[in-house]
PDB file of C-alpha atoms and ligand atoms in Angstrom:
ATOM      1  CA  MET A  30      81.553 139.891 136.552  1.00 96.00           C
ATOM      2  CA  ASN A  31      82.184 140.846 133.414  1.00 97.00           C
ATOM      3  CA  VAL A  32      84.344 138.988 130.654  1.00 98.00           C
ATOM      4  CA  GLN A  33      85.234 140.036 126.582  1.00 98.00           C
ATOM      5  CA  ILE A  34      85.649 137.338 123.865  1.00 99.00           C
ATOM      6  CA  ILE A  35      88.169 138.575 121.079  1.00 99.00           C
ATOM      7  CA  ASN A  36      88.584 136.399 117.908  1.00 98.00           C
ATOM      8  CA  GLY A  37      90.770 137.444 115.162  1.00 98.00           C
ATOM      9  CA  PRO A  38      90.673 136.966 111.346  1.00 98.00           C
ATOM     10  CA  ASN A  39      88.841 133.565 109.519  1.00 98.00           C
ATOM     11  CA  LEU A  40      86.722 132.812 113.214  1.00 98.00           C
ATOM     12  CA  ASP A  41      83.693 133.865 111.444  1.00 97.00           C
ATOM     13  CA  LEU A  42      83.582 130.760 109.183  1.00 97.00           C
ATOM     14  CA  LEU A  43      83.943 128.622 111.852  1.00 97.00           C
ATOM     15  CA  GLY A  44      80.546 126.077 111.386  1.00 95.00           C
ATOM     16  CA  VAL A  45      82.291 126.249 107.359  1.00 96.00           C
ATOM     17  CA  ARG A  46      86.079 126.968 107.472  1.00 96.00           C
ATOM     18  CA  GLU A  47      87.597 123.724 107.756  1.00 97.00           C
ATOM     19  CA  PRO A  48      85.475 121.520 109.948  1.00 97.00           C
ATOM     20  CA  GLY A  49      88.433 118.882 110.222  1.00 96.00           C
ATOM     21  CA  ILE A  50      89.970 121.106 111.908  1.00 97.00           C
ATOM     22  CA  TYR A  51      87.611 123.976 113.788  1.00 97.00           C
ATOM     23  CA  GLY A  52      84.472 121.559 113.969  1.00 95.00           C
ATOM     24  CA  ASP A  53      81.475 122.109 111.903  1.00 95.00           C
ATOM     25  CA  THR A  54      80.108 124.620 115.250  1.00 95.00           C
ATOM     26  CA  GLY A  55      79.455 128.317 114.573  1.00 96.00           C
ATOM     27  CA  PHE A  56      80.364 130.517 116.989  1.00 98.00           C
ATOM     28  CA  GLU A  57      77.347 131.943 117.984  1.00 96.00           C
ATOM     29  CA  PRO A  58      75.447 128.746 118.892  1.00 97.00           C
ATOM     30  CA  PHE A  59      78.630 127.928 120.830  1.00 97.00           C
ATOM     31  CA  LEU A  60      78.374 131.596 122.843  1.00 98.00           C
ATOM     32  CA  LYS A  61      74.809 131.204 123.533  1.00 98.00           C
ATOM     33  CA  SER A  62      75.544 127.882 125.050  1.00 97.00           C
ATOM     34  CA  LEU A  63      78.574 129.090 127.355  1.00 98.00           C
ATOM     35  CA  ARG A  64      75.796 132.481 128.028  1.00 98.00           C
ATOM     36  CA  LYS A  65      74.131 129.895 129.403  1.00 98.00           C
ATOM     37  CA  ASP A  66      75.841 128.196 131.642  1.00 97.00           C
ATOM     38  CA  TYR A  67      77.565 131.582 133.099  1.00 97.00           C
ATOM     39  CA  GLU A  68      74.524 133.561 133.953  1.00 97.00           C
ATOM     40  CA  ASN A  69      75.943 135.184 136.571  1.00 96.00           C
ATOM     41  CA  ILE A  70      78.924 136.187 133.818  1.00 97.00           C
ATOM     42  CA  GLU A  71      78.450 139.042 131.478  1.00 98.00           C
ATOM     43  CA  ILE A  72      80.104 137.691 128.336  1.00 98.00           C
ATOM     44  CA  ASN A  73      80.629 139.965 125.738  1.00 98.00           C
ATOM     45  CA  TYR A  74      81.942 139.104 121.671  1.00 98.00           C
ATOM     46  CA  PHE A  75      83.965 140.557 119.603  1.00 98.00           C
ATOM     47  CA  GLN A  76      84.860 139.144 116.613  1.00 98.00           C
ATOM     48  CA  SER A  77      87.602 141.371 113.857  1.00 98.00           C
ATOM     49  CA  ASN A  78      89.839 140.511 110.213  1.00 98.00           C
ATOM     50  CA  VAL A  79      91.346 143.991 111.338  1.00 98.00           C
ATOM     51  CA  GLU A  80      94.594 143.609 113.717  1.00 98.00           C
ATOM     52  CA  GLY A  81      93.373 147.405 115.034  1.00 98.00           C
ATOM     53  CA  PHE A  82      90.223 146.951 115.425  1.00 98.00           C
ATOM     54  CA  MET A  83      91.019 144.117 117.723  1.00 99.00           C
ATOM     55  CA  ILE A  84      93.826 145.900 119.251  1.00 98.00           C
ATOM     56  CA  ASP A  85      91.321 148.775 120.093  1.00 98.00           C
ATOM     57  CA  LYS A  86      88.609 146.802 121.491  1.00 98.00           C
ATOM     58  CA  ILE A  87      91.512 145.123 123.530  1.00 98.00           C
ATOM     59  CA  HIS A  88      91.875 149.754 124.544  1.00 98.00           C
ATOM     60  CA  ASP A  89      88.163 149.887 125.088  1.00 98.00           C
ATOM     61  CA  VAL A  90      87.889 146.257 127.507  1.00 98.00           C
ATOM     62  CA  GLY A  91      91.165 146.143 128.815  1.00 98.00           C
ATOM     63  CA  PHE A  92      90.413 148.549 132.133  1.00 98.00           C
ATOM     64  CA  ILE A  93      87.209 148.441 132.704  1.00 98.00           C
ATOM     65  CA  ALA A  94      86.359 143.794 131.811  1.00 98.00           C
ATOM     66  CA  ASP A  95      87.587 141.055 134.039  1.00 97.00           C
ATOM     67  CA  GLY A  96      88.809 139.040 131.512  1.00 98.00           C
ATOM     68  CA  ILE A  97      89.964 138.940 127.974  1.00 98.00           C
ATOM     69  CA  ILE A  98      89.798 135.605 126.655  1.00 99.00           C
ATOM     70  CA  LEU A  99      91.735 135.803 123.015  1.00 99.00           C
ATOM     71  CA  ASN A 100      91.996 133.632 120.571  1.00 98.00           C
ATOM     72  CA  ALA A 101      93.943 135.916 117.505  1.00 98.00           C
ATOM     73  CA  GLY A 102      93.857 133.599 114.534  1.00 98.00           C
ATOM     74  CA  ALA A 103      97.448 134.317 112.837  1.00 98.00           C
ATOM     75  CA  TYR A 104      97.460 137.906 114.214  1.00 98.00           C
ATOM     76  CA  THR A 105      99.275 135.301 117.024  1.00 98.00           C
ATOM     77  CA  HIS A 106     102.221 134.396 115.150  1.00 98.00           C
ATOM     78  CA  THR A 107     102.547 137.557 113.956  1.00 98.00           C
ATOM     79  CA  SER A 108     101.961 140.625 115.548  1.00 98.00           C
ATOM     80  CA  ILE A 109     103.858 142.706 118.059  1.00 98.00           C
ATOM     81  CA  ALA A 110     101.629 144.544 117.983  1.00 98.00           C
ATOM     82  CA  LEU A 111      98.831 142.452 120.399  1.00 98.00           C
ATOM     83  CA  HIS A 112     101.715 141.814 121.905  1.00 98.00           C
ATOM     84  CA  ASP A 113     101.864 145.878 122.998  1.00 98.00           C
ATOM     85  CA  ALA A 114      98.654 145.875 123.504  1.00 98.00           C
ATOM     86  CA  ILE A 115      97.747 142.675 126.039  1.00 98.00           C
ATOM     87  CA  ARG A 116     101.040 144.456 127.670  1.00 98.00           C
ATOM     88  CA  ALA A 117      99.397 147.896 127.873  1.00 98.00           C
ATOM     89  CA  VAL A 118      96.098 146.890 129.881  1.00 98.00           C
ATOM     90  CA  LYS A 119      95.263 145.632 132.761  1.00 98.00           C
ATOM     91  CA  THR A 120      93.122 143.222 132.614  1.00 98.00           C
ATOM     92  CA  PRO A 121      94.483 140.036 132.201  1.00 98.00           C
ATOM     93  CA  VAL A 122      94.100 137.871 128.603  1.00 98.00           C
ATOM     94  CA  ILE A 123      94.389 134.292 128.133  1.00 98.00           C
ATOM     95  CA  GLU A 124      95.453 132.843 124.574  1.00 98.00           C
ATOM     96  CA  VAL A 125      93.148 130.227 123.583  1.00 98.00           C
ATOM     97  CA  HIS A 126      92.838 127.845 120.630  1.00 98.00           C
ATOM     98  CA  ILE A 127      90.627 124.965 119.435  1.00 98.00           C
ATOM     99  CA  SER A 128      93.762 123.919 117.477  1.00 98.00           C
ATOM    100  CA  ASN A 129      96.283 122.098 118.465  1.00 98.00           C
ATOM    101  CA  VAL A 130      98.068 124.882 116.921  1.00 98.00           C
ATOM    102  CA  PHE A 131     102.045 122.691 118.498  1.00 98.00           C
ATOM    103  CA  ALA A 132     100.423 119.783 115.913  1.00 98.00           C
ATOM    104  CA  ARG A 133     100.248 121.524 112.903  1.00 98.00           C
ATOM    105  CA  GLU A 134     102.477 123.643 110.672  1.00 98.00           C
ATOM    106  CA  ASP A 135     106.106 124.504 112.186  1.00 98.00           C
ATOM    107  CA  PHE A 136     104.932 128.350 112.011  1.00 97.00           C
ATOM    108  CA  ARG A 137     102.035 128.097 114.343  1.00 98.00           C
ATOM    109  CA  HIS A 138     104.584 126.797 117.450  1.00 98.00           C
ATOM    110  CA  HIS A 139     105.162 130.064 117.979  1.00 98.00           C
ATOM    111  CA  SER A 140     103.435 132.742 119.110  1.00 98.00           C
ATOM    112  CA  MET A 141     104.053 136.769 119.555  1.00 98.00           C
ATOM    113  CA  ILE A 142     101.404 136.493 122.621  1.00 98.00           C
ATOM    114  CA  SER A 143     102.126 133.706 125.251  1.00 98.00           C
ATOM    115  CA  SER A 144     104.434 135.240 127.064  1.00 98.00           C
ATOM    116  CA  ALA A 145     101.896 138.894 127.135  1.00 98.00           C
ATOM    117  CA  CYS A 146      99.151 136.606 128.710  1.00 98.00           C
ATOM    118  CA  VAL A 147      97.974 135.535 131.568  1.00 98.00           C
ATOM    119  CA  GLY A 148      98.029 131.732 130.467  1.00 98.00           C
ATOM    120  CA  VAL A 149      97.170 129.623 126.971  1.00 98.00           C
ATOM    121  CA  ILE A 150      94.372 126.351 126.421  1.00 98.00           C
ATOM    122  CA  CYS A 151      94.850 124.980 122.865  1.00 98.00           C
ATOM    123  CA  GLY A 152      93.606 121.830 121.594  1.00 98.00           C
ATOM    124  CA  PHE A 153      90.484 121.698 123.044  1.00 98.00           C
ATOM    125  CA  GLY A 154      88.186 123.065 120.439  1.00 97.00           C
ATOM    126  CA  LEU A 155      85.146 125.263 121.536  1.00 98.00           C
ATOM    127  CA  ASP A 156      85.010 124.336 124.931  1.00 97.00           C
ATOM    128  CA  GLY A 157      88.300 125.663 125.133  1.00 98.00           C
ATOM    129  CA  TYR A 158      86.925 129.322 126.107  1.00 98.00           C
ATOM    130  CA  ARG A 159      85.335 127.758 128.667  1.00 98.00           C
ATOM    131  CA  LEU A 160      88.091 126.878 130.039  1.00 98.00           C
ATOM    132  CA  ALA A 161      90.020 130.007 129.678  1.00 98.00           C
ATOM    133  CA  LEU A 162      86.290 131.171 131.843  1.00 98.00           C
ATOM    134  CA  GLU A 163      86.625 128.457 134.540  1.00 98.00           C
ATOM    135  CA  GLY A 164      90.761 130.236 134.607  1.00 97.00           C
ATOM    136  CA  LEU A 165      89.146 134.415 134.865  1.00 97.00           C
ATOM    137  CA  LEU A 166      87.159 133.016 138.115  1.00 96.00           C
ATOM    138  CA  LYS A 167      89.773 131.466 138.963  1.00 95.00           C
ATOM    139  CA  LEU A 168      91.589 134.106 139.520  1.00 94.00           C
ATOM    140  CA  ALA A 169      89.584 136.117 139.743  1.00 91.00           C
ATOM    141  CA  GLN A 170      88.208 134.539 143.181  1.00 91.00           C
ATOM    142  CA  LYS A 171      92.400 135.445 144.174  1.00 88.00           C
ATOM    143  CA  LYS A 172      91.579 139.369 144.063  1.00 77.00           C
TER     144      LYS A 172
HETATM  145  C1  DQA B  18      94.005 129.600 115.878  1.00 92.95           C
HETATM  146  C2  DQA B  18      95.069 128.503 115.011  1.00 92.95           C
HETATM  147  C3  DQA B  18      95.530 129.606 113.767  1.00 92.95           C
HETATM  148  O1  DQA B  18      97.528 129.191 113.383  1.00 92.95           O
HETATM  149  C4  DQA B  18      94.964 130.344 113.207  1.00 92.95           C
HETATM  150  O2  DQA B  18      95.769 131.101 112.450  1.00 92.95           O
HETATM  151  C5  DQA B  18      93.890 130.434 112.787  1.00 92.95           C
HETATM  152  C6  DQA B  18      92.793 129.299 114.545  1.00 92.95           C
HETATM  153  C7  DQA B  18      92.802 128.188 116.469  1.00 92.95           C
HETATM  154  O3  DQA B  18      91.815 128.778 117.071  1.00 92.95           O
HETATM  155  O4  DQA B  18      93.445 126.972 116.963  1.00 92.95           O
HETATM  156  O5  DQA B  18      93.085 130.687 112.965  1.00 92.95           O
HETATM  157  O6  DQA B  18      93.780 130.464 116.268  1.00 92.95           O
END
């Protein structure tokens, strides 16, 4: 099984950025432990602050990966182009947010991408990525 994690803008600063909201663990150490726990799954990781590069990555893997875990950061709330990219590919996409976006500012309550994704996980910290991986495993078993 082959899963692609895509993180969007400002998520390169995890561990440093607003630790009260996003925690004090960087993504790389978390990814290391995730890969150790799921040795049989190939977990690829891509982060970009640029919307178009995220779209390119969805196109690149969207017909070959078994699943995509997408935290689109603030583009979640604005990007019709990401919505269209998710709908354009075959690979199922799970939307993840580290924080509970519904307990935060009003502008974070709406997602442009949720309706194009198979599911949404938010508010569980970095564990949300683990939960999304479990969700993709279940989907793959059903195939
Ligand atoms: C986020 C929530 C977004 O509203 C925010 O813009 C982010 C991170 C999260 O993981 O909680 O950059 O996607």
